[in-house]
mmCIF file of N, CA and C in Angstrom:
data_model
loop_
_atom_site.group_PDB
_atom_site.id
_atom_site.type_symbol
_atom_site.label_atom_id
_atom_site.label_comp_id
_atom_site.label_asym_id
_atom_site.label_seq_id
_atom_site.Cartn_x
_atom_site.Cartn_y
_atom_site.Cartn_z
ATOM 1 N N UNK Y 1 -73.969 93.627 118.244
ATOM 2 C CA UNK Y 1 -73.102 92.481 118.292
ATOM 3 C C UNK Y 1 -71.645 92.877 118.202
ATOM 4 N N UNK Y 2 -70.907 92.615 119.273
ATOM 5 C CA UNK Y 2 -69.476 92.815 119.244
ATOM 6 C C UNK Y 2 -68.990 94.122 119.816
ATOM 7 N N UNK Y 3 -69.870 95.076 120.020
ATOM 8 C CA UNK Y 3 -69.446 96.354 120.593
ATOM 9 C C UNK Y 3 -69.400 96.228 122.103
ATOM 10 N N UNK Y 4 -68.307 96.729 122.683
ATOM 11 C CA UNK Y 4 -68.135 96.615 124.126
ATOM 12 C C UNK Y 4 -68.124 98.009 124.736
ATOM 13 N N UNK Y 5 -69.322 98.532 124.930
ATOM 14 C CA UNK Y 5 -69.502 99.815 125.593
ATOM 15 C C UNK Y 5 -70.487 99.594 126.736
ATOM 16 N N UNK Y 6 -70.426 100.458 127.748
ATOM 17 C CA UNK Y 6 -71.172 100.198 128.980
ATOM 18 C C UNK Y 6 -72.225 101.245 129.320
ATOM 19 N N UNK Y 7 -72.298 102.325 128.582
ATOM 20 C CA UNK Y 7 -73.273 103.360 128.870
ATOM 21 C C UNK Y 7 -72.741 104.485 129.732
ATOM 22 N N UNK Y 8 -71.434 104.553 129.901
ATOM 23 C CA UNK Y 8 -70.815 105.627 130.679
ATOM 24 C C UNK Y 8 -70.162 106.634 129.736
ATOM 25 N N UNK Y 9 -70.223 107.897 130.086
ATOM 26 C CA UNK Y 9 -69.625 108.945 129.253
ATOM 27 C C UNK Y 9 -68.164 109.144 129.649
ATOM 28 N N UNK Y 10 -67.265 109.010 128.666
ATOM 29 C CA UNK Y 10 -65.835 109.211 128.904
ATOM 30 C C UNK Y 10 -65.401 110.637 128.608
ATOM 31 N N UNK Y 11 -66.143 111.318 127.757
ATOM 32 C CA UNK Y 11 -65.784 112.677 127.384
ATOM 33 C C UNK Y 11 -66.789 113.226 126.396
ATOM 34 N N UNK Y 12 -66.505 114.415 125.927
ATOM 35 C CA UNK Y 12 -67.386 115.081 124.970
ATOM 36 C C UNK Y 12 -66.592 115.341 123.693
ATOM 37 N N UNK Y 13 -67.152 114.923 122.569
ATOM 38 C CA UNK Y 13 -66.521 115.129 121.273
ATOM 39 C C UNK Y 13 -67.214 116.276 120.548
ATOM 40 N N UNK Y 14 -66.488 116.907 119.642
ATOM 41 C CA UNK Y 14 -67.062 117.970 118.818
ATOM 42 C C UNK Y 14 -67.227 117.467 117.393
ATOM 43 N N UNK Y 15 -68.330 117.800 116.756
ATOM 44 C CA UNK Y 15 -68.550 117.451 115.359
ATOM 45 C C UNK Y 15 -67.690 118.379 114.503
ATOM 46 N N UNK Y 16 -66.799 117.785 113.720
ATOM 47 C CA UNK Y 16 -65.901 118.538 112.845
ATOM 48 C C UNK Y 16 -66.517 118.692 111.458
ATOM 49 N N UNK Y 17 -67.218 117.650 110.995
ATOM 50 C CA UNK Y 17 -67.778 117.674 109.649
ATOM 51 C C UNK Y 17 -68.910 116.658 109.550
ATOM 52 N N UNK Y 18 -69.910 116.997 108.763
ATOM 53 C CA UNK Y 18 -70.984 116.071 108.419
ATOM 54 C C UNK Y 18 -71.032 116.013 106.899
ATOM 55 N N UNK Y 19 -70.749 114.843 106.351
ATOM 56 C CA UNK Y 19 -70.708 114.661 104.905
ATOM 57 C C UNK Y 19 -71.893 113.792 104.485
ATOM 58 N N UNK Y 20 -72.856 114.429 103.842
ATOM 59 C CA UNK Y 20 -74.044 113.719 103.393
ATOM 60 C C UNK Y 20 -74.014 113.647 101.874
ATOM 61 N N UNK Y 21 -73.868 112.437 101.373
ATOM 62 C CA UNK Y 21 -73.917 112.199 99.934
ATOM 63 C C UNK Y 21 -74.892 111.050 99.717
ATOM 64 N N UNK Y 22 -75.404 110.880 98.506
ATOM 65 C CA UNK Y 22 -76.330 109.769 98.274
ATOM 66 C C UNK Y 22 -75.726 108.435 98.719
ATOM 67 N N UNK Y 23 -76.417 107.773 99.623
ATOM 68 C CA UNK Y 23 -75.965 106.471 100.101
ATOM 69 C C UNK Y 23 -74.970 106.523 101.233
ATOM 70 N N UNK Y 24 -74.585 107.716 101.684
ATOM 71 C CA UNK Y 24 -73.588 107.812 102.760
ATOM 72 C C UNK Y 24 -73.878 109.006 103.656
ATOM 73 N N UNK Y 25 -73.720 108.800 104.948
ATOM 74 C CA UNK Y 25 -73.893 109.859 105.945
ATOM 75 C C UNK Y 25 -72.748 109.669 106.928
ATOM 76 N N UNK Y 26 -71.679 110.429 106.739
ATOM 77 C CA UNK Y 26 -70.456 110.251 107.525
ATOM 78 C C UNK Y 26 -70.249 111.470 108.423
ATOM 79 N N UNK Y 27 -70.036 111.204 109.706
ATOM 80 C CA UNK Y 27 -69.804 112.280 110.667
ATOM 81 C C UNK Y 27 -68.388 112.136 111.212
ATOM 82 N N UNK Y 28 -67.649 113.235 111.169
ATOM 83 C CA UNK Y 28 -66.286 113.267 111.714
ATOM 84 C C UNK Y 28 -66.322 114.045 113.020
ATOM 85 N N UNK Y 29 -65.703 113.463 114.043
ATOM 86 C CA UNK Y 29 -65.662 114.044 115.376
ATOM 87 C C UNK Y 29 -64.231 114.341 115.786
ATOM 88 N N UNK Y 30 -64.080 115.232 116.757
ATOM 89 C CA UNK Y 30 -62.797 115.486 117.415
ATOM 90 C C UNK Y 30 -62.987 115.120 118.885
ATOM 91 N N UNK Y 31 -62.273 114.099 119.314
ATOM 92 C CA UNK Y 31 -62.361 113.595 120.685
ATOM 93 C C UNK Y 31 -61.367 114.316 121.583
ATOM 94 N N UNK Y 32 -61.574 114.270 122.898
ATOM 95 C CA UNK Y 32 -60.542 114.775 123.808
ATOM 96 C C UNK Y 32 -59.236 114.000 123.588
ATOM 97 N N UNK Y 33 -58.114 114.684 123.698
ATOM 98 C CA UNK Y 33 -56.807 114.060 123.432
ATOM 99 C C UNK Y 33 -56.580 112.810 124.275
ATOM 100 N N UNK Y 34 -57.052 112.803 125.516
ATOM 101 C CA UNK Y 34 -56.829 111.646 126.396
ATOM 102 C C UNK Y 34 -57.547 110.386 125.921
ATOM 103 N N UNK Y 35 -58.494 110.529 125.004
ATOM 104 C CA UNK Y 35 -59.230 109.366 124.495
ATOM 105 C C UNK Y 35 -58.739 108.895 123.131
ATOM 106 N N UNK Y 36 -57.861 109.664 122.505
ATOM 107 C CA UNK Y 36 -57.423 109.362 121.137
ATOM 108 C C UNK Y 36 -56.841 107.959 121.004
ATOM 109 N N UNK Y 37 -56.085 107.510 121.981
ATOM 110 C CA UNK Y 37 -55.472 106.184 121.926
ATOM 111 C C UNK Y 37 -56.459 105.044 122.065
ATOM 112 N N UNK Y 38 -57.689 105.351 122.438
ATOM 113 C CA UNK Y 38 -58.714 104.321 122.606
ATOM 114 C C UNK Y 38 -59.620 104.195 121.383
ATOM 115 N N UNK Y 39 -59.292 104.922 120.324
ATOM 116 C CA UNK Y 39 -60.081 104.889 119.094
ATOM 117 C C UNK Y 39 -59.272 104.234 117.989
ATOM 118 N N UNK Y 40 -59.834 103.205 117.387
ATOM 119 C CA UNK Y 40 -59.156 102.499 116.303
ATOM 120 C C UNK Y 40 -60.137 102.243 115.164
ATOM 121 N N UNK Y 41 -59.627 102.209 113.922
ATOM 122 C CA UNK Y 41 -60.511 101.889 112.801
ATOM 123 C C UNK Y 41 -61.194 100.534 113.016
ATOM 124 N N UNK Y 42 -62.465 100.481 112.768
ATOM 125 C CA UNK Y 42 -63.314 99.294 112.916
ATOM 126 C C UNK Y 42 -63.556 98.929 114.375
ATOM 127 N N UNK Y 43 -63.137 99.810 115.299
ATOM 128 C CA UNK Y 43 -63.398 99.605 116.715
ATOM 129 C C UNK Y 43 -64.768 100.132 117.091
ATOM 130 N N UNK Y 44 -65.100 100.021 118.366
ATOM 131 C CA UNK Y 44 -66.394 100.459 118.865
ATOM 132 C C UNK Y 44 -66.294 101.824 119.524
ATOM 133 N N UNK Y 45 -67.377 102.585 119.404
ATOM 134 C CA UNK Y 45 -67.508 103.866 120.071
ATOM 135 C C UNK Y 45 -69.003 104.105 120.269
ATOM 136 N N UNK Y 46 -69.356 104.767 121.342
ATOM 137 C CA UNK Y 46 -70.743 105.175 121.523
ATOM 138 C C UNK Y 46 -70.795 106.700 121.462
ATOM 139 N N UNK Y 47 -71.705 107.213 120.641
ATOM 140 C CA UNK Y 47 -71.916 108.649 120.504
ATOM 141 C C UNK Y 47 -73.340 108.935 120.965
ATOM 142 N N UNK Y 48 -73.454 109.767 121.994
ATOM 143 C CA UNK Y 48 -74.757 110.051 122.604
ATOM 144 C C UNK Y 48 -75.524 108.764 122.907
ATOM 145 N N UNK Y 49 -74.782 107.765 123.366
ATOM 146 C CA UNK Y 49 -75.389 106.503 123.780
ATOM 147 C C UNK Y 49 -75.665 105.513 122.669
ATOM 148 N N UNK Y 50 -75.339 105.873 121.428
ATOM 149 C CA UNK Y 50 -75.575 104.993 120.293
ATOM 150 C C UNK Y 50 -74.271 104.272 119.959
ATOM 151 N N UNK Y 51 -74.280 102.954 120.043
ATOM 152 C CA UNK Y 51 -73.092 102.165 119.757
ATOM 153 C C UNK Y 51 -72.859 102.112 118.248
ATOM 154 N N UNK Y 52 -71.642 102.500 117.844
ATOM 155 C CA UNK Y 52 -71.296 102.606 116.429
ATOM 156 C C UNK Y 52 -69.932 101.993 116.157
ATOM 157 N N UNK Y 53 -69.652 101.749 114.892
ATOM 158 C CA UNK Y 53 -68.341 101.288 114.461
ATOM 159 C C UNK Y 53 -67.550 102.470 113.921
ATOM 160 N N UNK Y 54 -66.314 102.604 114.372
ATOM 161 C CA UNK Y 54 -65.424 103.660 113.891
ATOM 162 C C UNK Y 54 -65.008 103.315 112.459
ATOM 163 N N UNK Y 55 -65.039 104.311 111.581
ATOM 164 C CA UNK Y 55 -64.607 104.099 110.199
ATOM 165 C C UNK Y 55 -63.138 104.481 110.067
ATOM 166 N N UNK Y 56 -62.836 105.742 110.269
ATOM 167 C CA UNK Y 56 -61.461 106.234 110.135
ATOM 168 C C UNK Y 56 -61.015 106.910 111.425
ATOM 169 N N UNK Y 57 -59.704 106.865 111.662
ATOM 170 C CA UNK Y 57 -59.076 107.520 112.812
ATOM 171 C C UNK Y 57 -57.840 108.249 112.305
ATOM 172 N N UNK Y 58 -57.596 109.431 112.837
ATOM 173 C CA UNK Y 58 -56.449 110.214 112.411
ATOM 174 C C UNK Y 58 -55.175 109.851 113.152
ATOM 175 N N UNK Y 59 -54.074 110.372 112.622
ATOM 176 C CA UNK Y 59 -52.782 110.265 113.285
ATOM 177 C C UNK Y 59 -52.088 108.927 113.136
ATOM 178 N N UNK Y 60 -50.978 108.760 113.867
ATOM 179 C CA UNK Y 60 -50.192 107.521 113.812
ATOM 180 C C UNK Y 60 -51.039 106.309 114.214
ATOM 181 N N UNK Y 61 -50.947 105.257 113.433
ATOM 182 C CA UNK Y 61 -51.705 104.044 113.715
ATOM 183 C C UNK Y 61 -53.144 104.121 113.261
ATOM 184 N N UNK Y 62 -53.535 105.262 112.744
ATOM 185 C CA UNK Y 62 -54.886 105.423 112.239
ATOM 186 C C UNK Y 62 -54.947 105.190 110.746
ATOM 187 N N UNK Y 63 -56.118 105.319 110.197
ATOM 188 C CA UNK Y 63 -56.293 105.111 108.764
ATOM 189 C C UNK Y 63 -56.238 106.426 107.977
ATOM 190 N N UNK Y 64 -56.156 107.571 108.687
ATOM 191 C CA UNK Y 64 -56.090 108.880 108.043
ATOM 192 C C UNK Y 64 -54.968 109.693 108.669
ATOM 193 N N UNK Y 65 -53.768 109.498 108.180
ATOM 194 C CA UNK Y 65 -52.605 110.210 108.709
ATOM 195 C C UNK Y 65 -52.710 111.716 108.510
ATOM 196 N N UNK Y 66 -53.566 112.156 107.580
ATOM 197 C CA UNK Y 66 -53.726 113.584 107.315
ATOM 198 C C UNK Y 66 -54.653 114.267 108.320
ATOM 199 N N UNK Y 67 -55.290 113.514 109.197
ATOM 200 C CA UNK Y 67 -56.152 114.070 110.245
ATOM 201 C C UNK Y 67 -55.388 114.127 111.559
ATOM 202 N N UNK Y 68 -55.788 115.010 112.471
ATOM 203 C CA UNK Y 68 -55.216 114.980 113.824
ATOM 204 C C UNK Y 68 -55.545 113.638 114.492
ATOM 205 N N UNK Y 69 -54.708 113.208 115.409
ATOM 206 C CA UNK Y 69 -54.910 111.927 116.099
ATOM 207 C C UNK Y 69 -56.206 111.889 116.891
ATOM 208 N N UNK Y 70 -56.778 113.019 117.184
ATOM 209 C CA UNK Y 70 -58.015 113.088 117.960
ATOM 210 C C UNK Y 70 -59.274 112.932 117.102
ATOM 211 N N UNK Y 71 -59.127 112.928 115.781
ATOM 212 C CA UNK Y 71 -60.292 112.867 114.892
ATOM 213 C C UNK Y 71 -60.637 111.429 114.522
ATOM 214 N N UNK Y 72 -61.947 111.168 114.448
ATOM 215 C CA UNK Y 72 -62.435 109.871 113.998
ATOM 216 C C UNK Y 72 -63.770 110.088 113.292
ATOM 217 N N UNK Y 73 -64.159 109.112 112.479
ATOM 218 C CA UNK Y 73 -65.432 109.233 111.781
ATOM 219 C C UNK Y 73 -66.262 107.972 111.968
ATOM 220 N N UNK Y 74 -67.562 108.156 111.793
ATOM 221 C CA UNK Y 74 -68.514 107.041 111.799
ATOM 222 C C UNK Y 74 -69.426 107.230 110.588
ATOM 223 N N UNK Y 75 -69.917 106.143 110.062
ATOM 224 C CA UNK Y 75 -70.870 106.174 108.969
ATOM 225 C C UNK Y 75 -72.208 105.720 109.518
ATOM 226 N N UNK Y 76 -73.234 106.508 109.299
ATOM 227 C CA UNK Y 76 -74.546 106.205 109.853
ATOM 228 C C UNK Y 76 -75.456 105.637 108.773
ATOM 229 N N UNK Y 77 -76.082 104.506 109.079
ATOM 230 C CA UNK Y 77 -76.994 103.869 108.135
ATOM 231 C C UNK Y 77 -78.394 104.478 108.300
ATOM 232 N N UNK Y 78 -79.243 104.329 107.294
ATOM 233 C CA UNK Y 78 -80.578 104.926 107.366
ATOM 234 C C UNK Y 78 -81.365 104.549 108.628
ATOM 235 N N UNK Y 79 -81.302 103.311 109.051
ATOM 236 C CA UNK Y 79 -82.045 102.904 110.251
ATOM 237 C C UNK Y 79 -81.575 103.687 111.477
ATOM 238 N N UNK Y 80 -80.271 103.834 111.635
ATOM 239 C CA UNK Y 80 -79.723 104.593 112.770
ATOM 240 C C UNK Y 80 -80.181 106.044 112.708
ATOM 241 N N UNK Y 81 -80.189 106.615 111.521
ATOM 242 C CA UNK Y 81 -80.637 107.995 111.362
ATOM 243 C C UNK Y 81 -82.122 108.159 111.714
ATOM 244 N N UNK Y 82 -82.905 107.123 111.458
ATOM 245 C CA UNK Y 82 -84.343 107.176 111.726
ATOM 246 C C UNK Y 82 -84.685 107.018 113.204
ATOM 247 N N UNK Y 83 -83.921 106.187 113.921
ATOM 248 C CA UNK Y 83 -84.323 105.836 115.288
ATOM 249 C C UNK Y 83 -83.477 106.499 116.378
ATOM 250 N N UNK Y 84 -82.563 107.381 115.999
ATOM 251 C CA UNK Y 84 -81.743 108.103 116.980
ATOM 252 C C UNK Y 84 -81.798 109.598 116.677
ATOM 253 N N UNK Y 85 -81.150 110.364 117.512
ATOM 254 C CA UNK Y 85 -81.073 111.816 117.301
ATOM 255 C C UNK Y 85 -79.837 112.221 116.498
ATOM 256 N N UNK Y 86 -79.045 111.249 116.047
ATOM 257 C CA UNK Y 86 -77.778 111.571 115.385
ATOM 258 C C UNK Y 86 -77.954 112.282 114.046
ATOM 259 N N UNK Y 87 -79.113 112.163 113.423
ATOM 260 C CA UNK Y 87 -79.329 112.855 112.147
ATOM 261 C C UNK Y 87 -79.347 114.367 112.322
ATOM 262 N N UNK Y 88 -79.509 114.836 113.560
ATOM 263 C CA UNK Y 88 -79.525 116.272 113.825
ATOM 264 C C UNK Y 88 -78.169 116.874 114.101
ATOM 265 N N UNK Y 89 -77.107 116.063 114.085
ATOM 266 C CA UNK Y 89 -75.768 116.589 114.360
ATOM 267 C C UNK Y 89 -75.305 117.528 113.266
ATOM 268 N N UNK Y 90 -74.730 118.648 113.686
ATOM 269 C CA UNK Y 90 -74.197 119.645 112.765
ATOM 270 C C UNK Y 90 -72.785 120.020 113.192
ATOM 271 N N UNK Y 91 -71.997 120.548 112.283
ATOM 272 C CA UNK Y 91 -70.638 120.991 112.585
ATOM 273 C C UNK Y 91 -70.671 121.943 113.781
ATOM 274 N N UNK Y 92 -69.790 121.680 114.737
ATOM 275 C CA UNK Y 92 -69.714 122.496 115.946
ATOM 276 C C UNK Y 92 -70.504 121.935 117.110
ATOM 277 N N UNK Y 93 -71.425 121.019 116.849
ATOM 278 C CA UNK Y 93 -72.184 120.401 117.937
ATOM 279 C C UNK Y 93 -71.268 119.552 118.800
ATOM 280 N N UNK Y 94 -71.712 119.302 119.999
ATOM 281 C CA UNK Y 94 -70.986 118.428 120.918
ATOM 282 C C UNK Y 94 -71.835 117.190 121.178
ATOM 283 N N UNK Y 95 -71.153 116.069 121.408
ATOM 284 C CA UNK Y 95 -71.834 114.809 121.660
ATOM 285 C C UNK Y 95 -71.080 114.035 122.730
ATOM 286 N N UNK Y 96 -71.822 113.335 123.567
ATOM 287 C CA UNK Y 96 -71.202 112.478 124.581
ATOM 288 C C UNK Y 96 -70.515 111.316 123.895
ATOM 289 N N UNK Y 97 -69.382 110.917 124.449
ATOM 290 C CA UNK Y 97 -68.543 109.908 123.822
ATOM 291 C C UNK Y 97 -68.140 108.850 124.834
ATOM 292 N N UNK Y 98 -68.234 107.602 124.413
ATOM 293 C CA UNK Y 98 -67.710 106.492 125.211
ATOM 294 C C UNK Y 98 -66.865 105.617 124.300
ATOM 295 N N UNK Y 99 -65.650 105.325 124.730
ATOM 296 C CA UNK Y 99 -64.766 104.469 123.942
ATOM 297 C C UNK Y 99 -64.922 103.018 124.384
ATOM 298 N N UNK Y 100 -64.392 102.128 123.594
ATOM 299 C CA UNK Y 100 -64.482 100.693 123.822
ATOM 300 C C UNK Y 100 -63.782 100.311 125.130
ATOM 301 N N UNK Y 101 -64.450 99.541 125.961
ATOM 302 C CA UNK Y 101 -63.894 99.163 127.258
ATOM 303 C C UNK Y 101 -62.633 98.299 127.098
ATOM 304 N N UNK Y 102 -62.538 97.514 126.044
ATOM 305 C CA UNK Y 102 -61.324 96.708 125.837
ATOM 306 C C UNK Y 102 -60.120 97.603 125.581
ATOM 307 N N UNK Y 103 -60.318 98.698 124.849
ATOM 308 C CA UNK Y 103 -59.231 99.648 124.613
ATOM 309 C C UNK Y 103 -58.777 100.270 125.927
ATOM 310 N N UNK Y 104 -59.720 100.519 126.827
ATOM 311 C CA UNK Y 104 -59.379 101.083 128.140
ATOM 312 C C UNK Y 104 -58.530 100.096 128.937
ATOM 313 N N UNK Y 105 -58.870 98.816 128.866
ATOM 314 C CA UNK Y 105 -58.092 97.798 129.577
ATOM 315 C C UNK Y 105 -56.666 97.722 129.031
ATOM 316 N N UNK Y 106 -56.539 97.720 127.724
ATOM 317 C CA UNK Y 106 -55.205 97.657 127.114
ATOM 318 C C UNK Y 106 -54.389 98.880 127.515
ATOM 319 N N UNK Y 107 -54.990 100.060 127.451
ATOM 320 C CA UNK Y 107 -54.288 101.284 127.825
ATOM 321 C C UNK Y 107 -53.820 101.223 129.279
ATOM 322 N N UNK Y 108 -54.666 100.728 130.153
ATOM 323 C CA UNK Y 108 -54.328 100.625 131.578
ATOM 324 C C UNK Y 108 -53.194 99.623 131.811
ATOM 325 N N UNK Y 109 -53.263 98.490 131.164
ATOM 326 C CA UNK Y 109 -52.199 97.475 131.298
ATOM 327 C C UNK Y 109 -50.861 98.038 130.840
ATOM 328 N N UNK Y 110 -50.868 98.727 129.705
ATOM 329 C CA UNK Y 110 -49.621 99.315 129.196
ATOM 330 C C UNK Y 110 -49.088 100.403 130.128
ATOM 331 N N UNK Y 111 -49.984 101.204 130.697
ATOM 332 C CA UNK Y 111 -49.556 102.251 131.631
ATOM 333 C C UNK Y 111 -48.943 101.638 132.878
ATOM 334 N N UNK Y 112 -49.542 100.578 133.396
ATOM 335 C CA UNK Y 112 -48.992 99.910 134.574
ATOM 336 C C UNK Y 112 -47.648 99.261 134.269
ATOM 337 N N UNK Y 113 -47.540 98.671 133.117
ATOM 338 C CA UNK Y 113 -46.274 98.044 132.705
ATOM 339 C C UNK Y 113 -45.173 99.095 132.597
ATOM 340 N N UNK Y 114 -45.498 100.234 132.010
ATOM 341 C CA UNK Y 114 -44.528 101.329 131.882
ATOM 342 C C UNK Y 114 -44.131 101.867 133.252
ATOM 343 N N UNK Y 115 -45.096 102.019 134.141
ATOM 344 C CA UNK Y 115 -44.812 102.520 135.483
ATOM 345 C C UNK Y 115 -43.904 101.549 136.246
ATOM 346 N N UNK Y 116 -44.093 100.267 136.042
ATOM 347 C CA UNK Y 116 -43.271 99.268 136.724
ATOM 348 C C UNK Y 116 -41.820 99.319 136.256
ATOM 349 N N UNK Y 117 -41.601 99.740 135.012
ATOM 350 C CA UNK Y 117 -40.236 99.849 134.473
ATOM 351 C C UNK Y 117 -39.485 101.030 135.068
ATOM 352 N N UNK Y 118 -40.240 102.068 135.456
ATOM 353 C CA UNK Y 118 -39.611 103.300 135.967
ATOM 354 C C UNK Y 118 -39.179 103.171 137.364
#
């Protein structure tokens, strides 16, 4: 409910960290730089085809200024870990990534607006 992803791969992300503590399973990824602007806290992202909610995003406008702008994290619930392959992700692994289609539209509109000014 509410995630706007289409099943297309926009790029490949690298797993930077997997933090497993009682009650929490948080995976931090590093996205390609060209996709960083399409990732926002509480926004949608699909990792290996699994639609998820972004928890934290690095850099300006993100929730973790101490992270690079290309980094983002997701928190995986037990059901997701049981019914997907995401529980097997380890640091250094790569995963297919799709960003929210609404973010792509906004980015495109802003790029066209900027081009029209030039």
